[in-house]
Coordinates of C-alpha atoms in Angstrom, one line a residue:
E643 CA -26.1 -31.6 4.5
Y644 CA -25.1 -29.2 6.7
E645 CA -21.8 -30.9 7.0
H646 CA -21.2 -30.6 3.4
H647 CA -21.3 -27.0 3.2
S648 CA -19.0 -26.5 5.6
P649 CA -16.0 -29.0 6.7
Y650 CA -15.3 -28.5 10.0
A651 CA -18.9 -27.0 11.1
S652 CA -19.7 -30.0 13.6
E653 CA -16.2 -29.4 15.0
R654 CA -16.4 -25.7 16.1
C655 CA -20.2 -26.1 16.9
N656 CA -18.9 -28.4 19.9
Y657 CA -16.1 -26.0 20.7
Y658 CA -18.2 -23.3 21.2
D659 CA -21.5 -25.5 22.8
I660 CA -24.2 -23.8 19.5
N661 CA -26.7 -26.4 19.3
E662 CA -28.4 -24.8 16.2
I663 CA -27.8 -25.8 12.4
Y664 CA -28.1 -22.2 11.5
P665 CA -24.9 -19.9 10.2
T666 CA -23.3 -18.7 14.1
I667 CA -19.9 -16.5 13.0
F668 CA -18.1 -15.7 16.4
F669 CA -15.2 -12.8 16.3
G670 CA -12.2 -12.6 18.3
G671 CA -13.6 -15.8 19.6
S672 CA -16.5 -14.3 21.6
S673 CA -18.9 -11.8 19.9
S674 CA -21.3 -14.2 17.7
Y675 CA -24.0 -13.6 15.2
S676 CA -26.2 -16.0 14.5
G677 CA -28.7 -16.5 11.7
W678 CA -30.2 -13.4 9.8
Q679 CA -27.8 -11.6 11.5
V680 CA -24.6 -13.3 9.6
T681 CA -24.7 -10.4 7.0
Q682 CA -21.2 -8.4 5.6
T683 CA -22.9 -5.4 6.9
N684 CA -22.5 -7.4 10.9
F685 CA -18.5 -9.1 9.5
E686 CA -17.4 -6.0 9.0
K687 CA -18.1 -4.0 12.0
S688 CA -17.4 -6.6 13.9
Y689 CA -13.9 -7.0 11.8
A690 CA -13.4 -2.9 12.3
S691 CA -14.0 -3.2 16.1
I692 CA -11.8 -6.3 17.0
V693 CA -8.6 -5.7 14.3
E694 CA -6.7 -2.3 15.7
V695 CA -7.1 -4.0 19.4
N696 CA -3.4 -4.6 20.3
S697 CA -2.1 -8.1 21.0
P698 CA 0.6 -9.3 22.7
I699 CA 1.7 -12.0 20.2
S700 CA 3.1 -11.3 16.6
I701 CA 3.1 -13.4 14.1
N702 CA 4.8 -13.8 10.8
L703 CA 3.2 -16.3 8.3
S704 CA 4.6 -17.8 5.2
M705 CA 2.2 -20.5 2.7
T706 CA 3.8 -22.5 0.3
S707 CA 2.7 -25.2 -1.9
L708 CA 4.9 -28.4 -2.1
G709 CA 2.9 -30.1 -4.4
N710 CA 0.5 -33.1 -4.5
D711 CA -2.2 -30.8 -2.3
Q712 CA 0.0 -30.7 0.3
F713 CA 0.7 -26.6 1.4
K714 CA 3.4 -26.2 4.3
L715 CA 2.6 -22.9 6.8
D716 CA 5.3 -21.7 8.7
A717 CA 4.6 -19.4 11.4
D718 CA 6.8 -17.7 13.8
F719 CA 5.1 -15.9 17.2
I720 CA 6.7 -12.7 19.0
A721 CA 5.8 -11.9 22.7
T722 CA 5.7 -8.3 22.3
D723 CA 3.7 -8.4 25.5
N724 CA 3.3 -10.2 28.5
I725 CA 0.4 -12.9 27.8
T726 CA -1.8 -13.2 30.7
S727 CA -4.3 -15.6 28.9
S728 CA -4.0 -19.3 29.7
Q729 CA -4.6 -22.7 28.0
N730 CA -3.3 -20.6 24.6
K731 CA -3.3 -22.6 21.4
V732 CA -1.8 -22.6 17.9
L733 CA -4.5 -23.3 14.9
F734 CA -3.8 -24.1 11.2
V735 CA -6.7 -23.6 9.2
V736 CA -6.5 -23.5 5.1
T737 CA -9.3 -22.2 3.4
A738 CA -10.6 -21.7 -0.1
I739 CA -13.4 -19.3 -1.1
A740 CA -16.6 -20.7 -0.6
Q741 CA -18.7 -19.8 -4.0
P742 CA -16.4 -19.2 -6.4
N743 CA -18.6 -18.7 -9.4
N744 CA -20.2 -15.7 -6.9
P745 CA -17.9 -12.4 -7.5
E746 CA -20.0 -10.8 -5.2
N747 CA -19.2 -12.9 -1.9
S748 CA -15.8 -14.2 -3.1
D749 CA -13.7 -11.6 -1.7
W750 CA -15.2 -12.5 2.0
L751 CA -16.7 -15.8 2.2
N752 CA -14.5 -18.7 2.7
K753 CA -14.7 -21.8 4.1
P754 CA -12.1 -24.1 5.9
V755 CA -11.0 -26.8 3.2
A756 CA -7.9 -27.8 6.0
V757 CA -7.8 -27.7 10.1
S758 CA -4.8 -28.4 12.1
E759 CA -5.2 -29.8 15.2
P760 CA -4.3 -27.5 18.1
T761 CA -1.0 -26.8 19.5
D762 CA -0.4 -25.1 22.7
L763 CA 2.0 -22.1 22.7
N764 CA 3.4 -21.5 25.6
I765 CA 5.8 -18.3 24.7
D766 CA 7.7 -15.2 27.2
L767 CA 7.8 -11.8 26.3
G768 CA 10.9 -11.6 24.5
Q769 CA 10.7 -14.9 23.0
T770 CA 9.9 -16.4 19.4
I771 CA 9.1 -19.4 18.6
H772 CA 8.6 -21.0 15.6
I773 CA 5.3 -23.6 14.4
S774 CA 5.6 -25.6 10.8
Q775 CA 2.6 -27.6 9.8
T776 CA 1.7 -28.8 6.7
M777 CA -1.7 -29.6 5.7
N778 CA -3.5 -32.2 2.7
V779 CA -5.9 -29.7 0.6
D780 CA -7.6 -31.5 -1.9
T781 CA -7.6 -28.6 -4.3
T782 CA -9.7 -27.5 -7.4
P783 CA -9.0 -25.3 -10.4
N784 CA -9.4 -21.4 -8.7
S785 CA -10.0 -22.5 -4.8
Q786 CA -8.1 -18.7 -3.9
L787 CA -6.2 -20.5 -0.8
K788 CA -5.4 -18.6 2.2
G789 CA -3.6 -20.3 5.2
I790 CA -4.6 -18.9 8.4
V791 CA -3.0 -19.0 12.3
I792 CA -5.5 -18.4 15.3
V793 CA -3.9 -18.5 18.6
Q794 CA -6.9 -18.4 20.8
S795 CA -7.5 -19.6 24.4
W796 CA -9.1 -22.7 25.3
N797 CA -10.1 -21.4 28.9
S798 CA -12.3 -18.1 27.8
K799 CA -12.0 -18.7 23.6
K800 CA -10.7 -15.5 23.5
I801 CA -8.5 -15.1 19.8
I802 CA -5.0 -13.6 21.6
Q803 CA -3.9 -13.0 17.6
S804 CA -4.2 -13.7 13.9
A805 CA -2.6 -13.3 10.8
I806 CA -4.0 -14.7 7.2
V807 CA -1.7 -15.0 4.3
N808 CA -3.2 -15.6 0.2
L809 CA -1.9 -18.1 -1.3
G810 CA -3.4 -17.6 -4.5
N811 CA -5.2 -19.4 -7.2
T812 CA -4.6 -23.1 -7.9
D813 CA -4.1 -23.5 -11.1
I814 CA -0.8 -22.5 -11.5
S815 CA 1.8 -25.3 -10.4

């Protein structure tokens, strides 16, 4: 079953209005690859094209294990320029390596294991806003979790800014 292989897939398909089940990847919330185009080469090319784009928001992100499969993500959002997009929301995501036994894919292929509800982000130039999110994650040894925070315009679907932090191996207590 598709949902088993990609948790939260149906939510993402609804948000991006995708009708097919085959892999579809969005970069920056606007450019996409589908089917056989979903390759590491295209991932790296798309990443390189958006990573240097200036954003009006800066993010400092940290992730802490609280024990009992609970993790806390703390993010500081700093408005460094005027924000022209509307309906901006914050989404926290925790990912794990999709194929932990396949070292070829382990560096770049992750799947979401927990996703927060979107939170409105209303911030003006020069402001700093702190948002925390505690998430329950069903971990397994060697999950190699990553915490991600995304600021996205719900109007245009364009990603305004994101940050990622590695928690590391969940074998350690």
